[in-house]
Amino acid sequence: IENWKKTFEVNVFGVVNTIKEFVPALQSNKEPSVFCATSSISGLTRGLIGVSDYGASKHAVVALTEALSMELAKYSPQIRVCVCLPCIVSTALYETSVMSKDSKQGDQVEAKNPESSPLSQLPVYELGMTPYAHGRQVWDRIAAGEFYMICENQPPYVSHEFPFGAAQAVVDRFSSIIKPDFKRKIDNSFGVNSPLLEEAQRRLKSNSKI
């Protein structure tokens, strides 16, 4: 349960605290502005084995941001709200999570270069967007006026043709929800049909044979 608490403290209450701190400042200014919350593509797709706390927290952020958008449209229409839904971004998330855990336990930790991590050698890391490229996509989608900003692994933000397949994963989930009454069953063998993950798996198997 402690992992769940920590995940929600960061992923959900981090957004709540940001809203509490910044939205009043935006409301006091009558000029147009944008508030963007960060969730994940996991906030729109089916939950996956082993990361239920993460998926639940990201769904919570989507629901929170949807409600915020409606509230501000009514009371502060100069503020446009959107939610960022990244797919695969090559960051130091794992390393910083470990560092956070160590520091919480009172250990002294040093910052690490994410490129020195063994994870940076994995194909999925190689196929991910750089944080800079992801940032470019976020701004492009804000400029386009999107609310659900699904930041896909696609050109020009990556240099390959293996998308994560995010939009299809969302469709696959909601196709079960919109079925007729008493027909809303799900297939628990369901997985993400992702060209990116399939290519990462292919490369991993190829490297293991070398």
PDB file of C-alpha atoms in Angstrom:
ATOM      1  CA  ILE A   1       0.000   0.000   0.000  1.00  0.00           C
ATOM      2  CA  GLU A   2       2.962   2.335   0.554  1.00  0.00           C
ATOM      3  CA  ASN A   3       3.847   2.180  -3.138  1.00  0.00           C
ATOM      4  CA  TRP A   4       0.278   3.168  -3.999  1.00  0.00           C
ATOM      5  CA  LYS A   5       0.405   6.106  -1.603  1.00  0.00           C
ATOM      6  CA  LYS A   6       3.701   7.320  -2.991  1.00  0.00           C
ATOM      7  CA  THR A   7       2.539   6.964  -6.599  1.00  0.00           C
ATOM      8  CA  PHE A   8      -0.626   8.966  -5.955  1.00  0.00           C
ATOM      9  CA  GLU A   9       1.266  11.529  -3.907  1.00  0.00           C
ATOM     10  CA  VAL A  10       3.492  12.296  -6.882  1.00  0.00           C
ATOM     11  CA  ASN A  11       1.250  11.666  -9.891  1.00  0.00           C
ATOM     12  CA  VAL A  12      -2.109  12.906  -8.591  1.00  0.00           C
ATOM     13  CA  PHE A  13      -1.524  15.217  -5.666  1.00  0.00           C
ATOM     14  CA  GLY A  14       1.429  16.738  -7.504  1.00  0.00           C
ATOM     15  CA  VAL A  15      -1.066  17.888 -10.150  1.00  0.00           C
ATOM     16  CA  VAL A  16      -3.577  18.983  -7.492  1.00  0.00           C
ATOM     17  CA  ASN A  17      -0.913  21.085  -5.770  1.00  0.00           C
ATOM     18  CA  THR A  18       0.113  22.616  -9.100  1.00  0.00           C
ATOM     19  CA  ILE A  19      -3.511  23.528  -9.835  1.00  0.00           C
ATOM     20  CA  LYS A  20      -3.882  25.077  -6.393  1.00  0.00           C
ATOM     21  CA  GLU A  21      -0.710  27.120  -6.839  1.00  0.00           C
ATOM     22  CA  PHE A  22      -0.988  28.328 -10.440  1.00  0.00           C
ATOM     23  CA  VAL A  23      -4.637  28.411 -11.501  1.00  0.00           C
ATOM     24  CA  PRO A  24      -5.567  31.315  -9.164  1.00  0.00           C
ATOM     25  CA  ALA A  25      -2.740  33.348 -10.719  1.00  0.00           C
ATOM     26  CA  LEU A  26      -4.083  32.593 -14.197  1.00  0.00           C
ATOM     27  CA  GLN A  27      -7.608  33.486 -13.066  1.00  0.00           C
ATOM     28  CA  SER A  28      -6.435  36.880 -11.838  1.00  0.00           C
ATOM     29  CA  ASN A  29      -5.127  37.666 -15.318  1.00  0.00           C
ATOM     30  CA  LYS A  30      -7.781  38.258 -17.955  1.00  0.00           C
ATOM     31  CA  GLU A  31      -5.370  37.534 -20.800  1.00  0.00           C
ATOM     32  CA  PRO A  32      -5.712  34.126 -22.535  1.00  0.00           C
ATOM     33  CA  SER A  33      -3.589  31.380 -20.977  1.00  0.00           C
ATOM     34  CA  VAL A  34      -3.116  27.604 -21.030  1.00  0.00           C
ATOM     35  CA  PHE A  35      -2.935  25.140 -18.161  1.00  0.00           C
ATOM     36  CA  CYS A  36      -1.537  21.754 -19.157  1.00  0.00           C
ATOM     37  CA  ALA A  37      -1.547  18.762 -16.790  1.00  0.00           C
ATOM     38  CA  THR A  38       0.650  15.740 -17.419  1.00  0.00           C
ATOM     39  CA  SER A  39      -0.887  12.268 -17.358  1.00  0.00           C
ATOM     40  CA  SER A  40       0.200   9.396 -19.633  1.00  0.00           C
ATOM     41  CA  ILE A  41      -1.252   7.331 -22.434  1.00  0.00           C
ATOM     42  CA  SER A  42      -1.857   4.862 -19.579  1.00  0.00           C
ATOM     43  CA  GLY A  43      -4.562   7.287 -18.458  1.00  0.00           C
ATOM     44  CA  LEU A  44      -6.699   6.372 -21.477  1.00  0.00           C
ATOM     45  CA  THR A  45      -5.893   2.707 -22.055  1.00  0.00           C
ATOM     46  CA  ARG A  46      -6.596  -0.521 -20.184  1.00  0.00           C
ATOM     47  CA  GLY A  47      -4.609  -1.205 -17.043  1.00  0.00           C
ATOM     48  CA  LEU A  48      -1.567  -3.439 -17.379  1.00  0.00           C
ATOM     49  CA  ILE A  49      -0.249  -6.175 -15.106  1.00  0.00           C
ATOM     50  CA  GLY A  50       2.331  -4.975 -12.599  1.00  0.00           C
ATOM     51  CA  VAL A  51       1.675  -1.235 -12.876  1.00  0.00           C
ATOM     52  CA  SER A  52      -1.883  -0.914 -11.599  1.00  0.00           C
ATOM     53  CA  ASP A  53      -0.963   1.923  -9.213  1.00  0.00           C
ATOM     54  CA  TYR A  54       0.619   3.907 -12.048  1.00  0.00           C
ATOM     55  CA  GLY A  55      -2.295   3.361 -14.437  1.00  0.00           C
ATOM     56  CA  ALA A  56      -4.875   4.236 -11.796  1.00  0.00           C
ATOM     57  CA  SER A  57      -3.049   7.454 -10.941  1.00  0.00           C
ATOM     58  CA  LYS A  58      -2.862   8.485 -14.596  1.00  0.00           C
ATOM     59  CA  HIS A  59      -6.582   7.811 -15.099  1.00  0.00           C
ATOM     60  CA  ALA A  60      -7.203  10.017 -12.062  1.00  0.00           C
ATOM     61  CA  VAL A  61      -5.244  12.867 -13.643  1.00  0.00           C
ATOM     62  CA  VAL A  62      -7.302  12.634 -16.849  1.00  0.00           C
ATOM     63  CA  ALA A  63     -10.588  12.776 -14.883  1.00  0.00           C
ATOM     64  CA  LEU A  64      -9.257  15.635 -12.760  1.00  0.00           C
ATOM     65  CA  THR A  65      -8.207  17.629 -15.824  1.00  0.00           C
ATOM     66  CA  GLU A  66     -11.525  17.012 -17.598  1.00  0.00           C
ATOM     67  CA  ALA A  67     -13.365  18.403 -14.559  1.00  0.00           C
ATOM     68  CA  LEU A  68     -10.992  21.363 -14.323  1.00  0.00           C
ATOM     69  CA  SER A  69     -11.568  22.155 -18.011  1.00  0.00           C
ATOM     70  CA  MET A  70     -15.334  22.287 -17.506  1.00  0.00           C
ATOM     71  CA  GLU A  71     -15.071  24.400 -14.354  1.00  0.00           C
ATOM     72  CA  LEU A  72     -12.709  26.939 -15.895  1.00  0.00           C
ATOM     73  CA  ALA A  73     -14.734  27.109 -19.122  1.00  0.00           C
ATOM     74  CA  LYS A  74     -17.626  28.298 -16.968  1.00  0.00           C
ATOM     75  CA  TYR A  75     -15.876  30.558 -14.476  1.00  0.00           C
ATOM     76  CA  SER A  76     -12.591  31.561 -16.164  1.00  0.00           C
ATOM     77  CA  PRO A  77     -13.019  31.063 -19.929  1.00  0.00           C
ATOM     78  CA  GLN A  78      -9.756  32.844 -20.684  1.00  0.00           C
ATOM     79  CA  ILE A  79      -7.919  29.733 -19.436  1.00  0.00           C
ATOM     80  CA  ARG A  80      -7.708  26.796 -21.820  1.00  0.00           C
ATOM     81  CA  VAL A  81      -7.014  23.420 -20.204  1.00  0.00           C
ATOM     82  CA  CYS A  82      -5.372  20.384 -21.785  1.00  0.00           C
ATOM     83  CA  VAL A  83      -3.882  17.101 -20.657  1.00  0.00           C
ATOM     84  CA  CYS A  84      -0.564  15.739 -21.923  1.00  0.00           C
ATOM     85  CA  LEU A  85      -0.570  11.988 -22.637  1.00  0.00           C
ATOM     86  CA  PRO A  86       3.014  10.926 -23.460  1.00  0.00           C
ATOM     87  CA  CYS A  87       3.793   7.533 -24.953  1.00  0.00           C
ATOM     88  CA  ILE A  88       7.444   6.399 -24.741  1.00  0.00           C
ATOM     89  CA  VAL A  89       9.874   9.144 -23.706  1.00  0.00           C
ATOM     90  CA  SER A  90      13.504   8.284 -22.956  1.00  0.00           C
ATOM     91  CA  THR A  91      13.959   9.924 -19.575  1.00  0.00           C
ATOM     92  CA  ALA A  92      15.732   9.153 -16.327  1.00  0.00           C
ATOM     93  CA  LEU A  93      12.456   8.289 -14.586  1.00  0.00           C
ATOM     94  CA  TYR A  94      13.700   4.955 -13.247  1.00  0.00           C
ATOM     95  CA  GLU A  95      16.941   6.464 -11.925  1.00  0.00           C
ATOM     96  CA  THR A  96      15.211   9.416 -10.266  1.00  0.00           C
ATOM     97  CA  SER A  97      12.657   7.061  -8.692  1.00  0.00           C
ATOM     98  CA  VAL A  98      15.484   5.011  -7.185  1.00  0.00           C
ATOM     99  CA  MET A  99      17.217   8.178  -6.005  1.00  0.00           C
ATOM    100  CA  SER A 100      13.994   9.390  -4.430  1.00  0.00           C
ATOM    101  CA  LYS A 101      13.561   6.103  -2.597  1.00  0.00           C
ATOM    102  CA  ASP A 102      17.153   6.189  -1.332  1.00  0.00           C
ATOM    103  CA  SER A 103      16.911   9.784  -0.164  1.00  0.00           C
ATOM    104  CA  LYS A 104      13.629   9.032   1.594  1.00  0.00           C
ATOM    105  CA  GLN A 105      15.459   6.342   3.535  1.00  0.00           C
ATOM    106  CA  GLY A 106      18.050   8.916   4.601  1.00  0.00           C
ATOM    107  CA  ASP A 107      20.835   7.776   2.255  1.00  0.00           C
ATOM    108  CA  GLN A 108      23.042  10.304   0.523  1.00  0.00           C
ATOM    109  CA  VAL A 109      22.673   9.973  -3.238  1.00  0.00           C
ATOM    110  CA  GLU A 110      24.365  11.500  -6.236  1.00  0.00           C
ATOM    111  CA  ALA A 111      22.754  12.556  -9.487  1.00  0.00           C
ATOM    112  CA  LYS A 112      23.267  10.074 -12.311  1.00  0.00           C
ATOM    113  CA  ASN A 113      23.538  10.496 -16.047  1.00  0.00           C
ATOM    114  CA  PRO A 114      20.563   8.586 -17.524  1.00  0.00           C
ATOM    115  CA  GLU A 115      22.669   7.563 -20.524  1.00  0.00           C
ATOM    116  CA  SER A 116      24.974   5.631 -18.213  1.00  0.00           C
ATOM    117  CA  SER A 117      22.098   3.477 -16.994  1.00  0.00           C
ATOM    118  CA  PRO A 118      21.740  -0.103 -18.258  1.00  0.00           C
ATOM    119  CA  LEU A 119      18.177   0.860 -19.221  1.00  0.00           C
ATOM    120  CA  SER A 120      19.517   3.295 -21.816  1.00  0.00           C
ATOM    121  CA  GLN A 121      20.876   0.311 -23.735  1.00  0.00           C
ATOM    122  CA  LEU A 122      17.448  -1.273 -24.137  1.00  0.00           C
ATOM    123  CA  PRO A 123      15.779  -0.992 -27.572  1.00  0.00           C
ATOM    124  CA  VAL A 124      12.641   0.615 -26.124  1.00  0.00           C
ATOM    125  CA  TYR A 125      14.844   3.445 -24.801  1.00  0.00           C
ATOM    126  CA  GLU A 126      16.456   3.843 -28.217  1.00  0.00           C
ATOM    127  CA  LEU A 127      13.036   4.068 -29.873  1.00  0.00           C
ATOM    128  CA  GLY A 128      11.637   6.578 -27.386  1.00  0.00           C
ATOM    129  CA  MET A 129      11.375  10.307 -27.912  1.00  0.00           C
ATOM    130  CA  THR A 130      14.044  12.489 -26.404  1.00  0.00           C
ATOM    131  CA  PRO A 131      12.697  14.899 -23.776  1.00  0.00           C
ATOM    132  CA  TYR A 132      13.479  17.776 -26.162  1.00  0.00           C
ATOM    133  CA  ALA A 133      11.512  16.186 -29.023  1.00  0.00           C
ATOM    134  CA  HIS A 134       8.642  15.434 -26.678  1.00  0.00           C
ATOM    135  CA  GLY A 135       8.654  19.057 -25.541  1.00  0.00           C
ATOM    136  CA  ARG A 136       8.387  20.176 -29.169  1.00  0.00           C
ATOM    137  CA  GLN A 137       5.395  17.901 -29.691  1.00  0.00           C
ATOM    138  CA  VAL A 138       3.696  19.221 -26.552  1.00  0.00           C
ATOM    139  CA  TRP A 139       3.981  22.806 -27.803  1.00  0.00           C
ATOM    140  CA  ASP A 140       2.789  21.802 -31.275  1.00  0.00           C
ATOM    141  CA  ARG A 141      -0.303  20.142 -29.822  1.00  0.00           C
ATOM    142  CA  ILE A 142      -1.030  23.087 -27.526  1.00  0.00           C
ATOM    143  CA  ALA A 143      -0.837  25.347 -30.594  1.00  0.00           C
ATOM    144  CA  ALA A 144      -3.257  23.011 -32.406  1.00  0.00           C
ATOM    145  CA  GLY A 145      -5.791  23.487 -29.603  1.00  0.00           C
ATOM    146  CA  GLU A 146      -5.998  19.839 -28.538  1.00  0.00           C
ATOM    147  CA  PHE A 147      -7.372  18.801 -25.160  1.00  0.00           C
ATOM    148  CA  TYR A 148      -6.308  15.133 -25.213  1.00  0.00           C
ATOM    149  CA  MET A 149      -2.702  15.610 -26.316  1.00  0.00           C
ATOM    150  CA  ILE A 150      -1.642  12.069 -27.240  1.00  0.00           C
ATOM    151  CA  CYS A 151       2.092  12.534 -27.828  1.00  0.00           C
ATOM    152  CA  GLU A 152       2.774   9.662 -30.199  1.00  0.00           C
ATOM    153  CA  ASN A 153       6.187   8.253 -31.129  1.00  0.00           C
ATOM    154  CA  GLN A 154       6.040   9.432 -34.713  1.00  0.00           C
ATOM    155  CA  PRO A 155       8.054  11.595 -37.120  1.00  0.00           C
ATOM    156  CA  PRO A 156       9.211  14.326 -36.930  1.00  0.00           C
ATOM    157  CA  TYR A 157       9.590  13.707 -33.193  1.00  0.00           C
ATOM    158  CA  VAL A 158      11.441  10.413 -33.730  1.00  0.00           C
ATOM    159  CA  SER A 159      13.629   9.222 -36.584  1.00  0.00           C
ATOM    160  CA  HIS A 160      11.881   5.882 -37.156  1.00  0.00           C
ATOM    161  CA  GLU A 161       8.535   4.555 -38.385  1.00  0.00           C
ATOM    162  CA  PHE A 162       7.493   2.494 -35.345  1.00  0.00           C
ATOM    163  CA  PRO A 163       4.651   4.340 -33.588  1.00  0.00           C
ATOM    164  CA  PHE A 164       3.479   3.281 -30.164  1.00  0.00           C
ATOM    165  CA  GLY A 165      -0.038   2.852 -31.535  1.00  0.00           C
ATOM    166  CA  ALA A 166      -1.663   4.977 -28.859  1.00  0.00           C
ATOM    167  CA  ALA A 167      -4.841   6.015 -30.648  1.00  0.00           C
ATOM    168  CA  GLN A 168      -5.635   2.406 -31.566  1.00  0.00           C
ATOM    169  CA  ALA A 169      -5.043   1.313 -27.951  1.00  0.00           C
ATOM    170  CA  VAL A 170      -7.615   3.887 -26.842  1.00  0.00           C
ATOM    171  CA  VAL A 171     -10.087   2.698 -29.490  1.00  0.00           C
ATOM    172  CA  ASP A 172      -9.548  -0.919 -28.428  1.00  0.00           C
ATOM    173  CA  ARG A 173     -10.411  -0.075 -24.842  1.00  0.00           C
ATOM    174  CA  PHE A 174     -13.508   1.982 -25.551  1.00  0.00           C
ATOM    175  CA  SER A 175     -14.842  -0.434 -28.160  1.00  0.00           C
ATOM    176  CA  SER A 176     -15.782  -2.717 -25.267  1.00  0.00           C
ATOM    177  CA  ILE A 177     -17.431   0.115 -23.338  1.00  0.00           C
ATOM    178  CA  ILE A 178     -19.711   1.241 -26.172  1.00  0.00           C
ATOM    179  CA  LYS A 179     -21.077  -2.218 -26.915  1.00  0.00           C
ATOM    180  CA  PRO A 180     -24.846  -2.800 -26.465  1.00  0.00           C
ATOM    181  CA  ASP A 181     -26.270  -3.494 -23.013  1.00  0.00           C
ATOM    182  CA  PHE A 182     -25.254  -6.824 -21.474  1.00  0.00           C
ATOM    183  CA  LYS A 183     -22.595  -7.308 -24.186  1.00  0.00           C
ATOM    184  CA  ARG A 184     -19.760  -5.425 -22.515  1.00  0.00           C
ATOM    185  CA  LYS A 185     -17.363  -8.295 -21.982  1.00  0.00           C
ATOM    186  CA  ILE A 186     -13.610  -7.940 -22.301  1.00  0.00           C
ATOM    187  CA  ASP A 187     -10.876 -10.224 -23.542  1.00  0.00           C
ATOM    188  CA  ASN A 188      -8.272 -10.561 -20.793  1.00  0.00           C
ATOM    189  CA  SER A 189      -5.706 -11.818 -23.258  1.00  0.00           C
ATOM    190  CA  PHE A 190      -5.841  -8.279 -24.629  1.00  0.00           C
ATOM    191  CA  GLY A 191      -2.509  -6.535 -25.028  1.00  0.00           C
ATOM    192  CA  VAL A 192      -1.200  -3.366 -26.605  1.00  0.00           C
ATOM    193  CA  ASN A 193      -0.785  -3.852 -30.357  1.00  0.00           C
ATOM    194  CA  SER A 194       2.232  -1.578 -30.601  1.00  0.00           C
ATOM    195  CA  PRO A 195       4.636  -1.454 -33.563  1.00  0.00           C
ATOM    196  CA  LEU A 196       7.187   0.239 -31.298  1.00  0.00           C
ATOM    197  CA  LEU A 197       7.054  -2.433 -28.601  1.00  0.00           C
ATOM    198  CA  GLU A 198       7.120  -5.184 -31.216  1.00  0.00           C
ATOM    199  CA  GLU A 199      10.224  -3.664 -32.809  1.00  0.00           C
ATOM    200  CA  ALA A 200      11.873  -3.254 -29.396  1.00  0.00           C
ATOM    201  CA  GLN A 201      11.173  -6.926 -28.675  1.00  0.00           C
ATOM    202  CA  ARG A 202      12.589  -7.939 -32.063  1.00  0.00           C
ATOM    203  CA  ARG A 203      15.778  -5.959 -31.448  1.00  0.00           C
ATOM    204  CA  LEU A 204      16.134  -7.370 -27.952  1.00  0.00           C
ATOM    205  CA  LYS A 205      15.911 -10.933 -29.252  1.00  0.00           C
ATOM    206  CA  SER A 206      18.339 -10.125 -32.080  1.00  0.00           C
ATOM    207  CA  ASN A 207      20.873  -8.643 -29.660  1.00  0.00           C
ATOM    208  CA  SER A 208      20.615 -11.633 -27.327  1.00  0.00           C
ATOM    209  CA  LYS A 209      21.720 -13.901 -30.174  1.00  0.00           C
ATOM    210  CA  ILE A 210      24.902 -11.940 -30.823  1.00  0.00           C
TER     211      ILE A 210
END
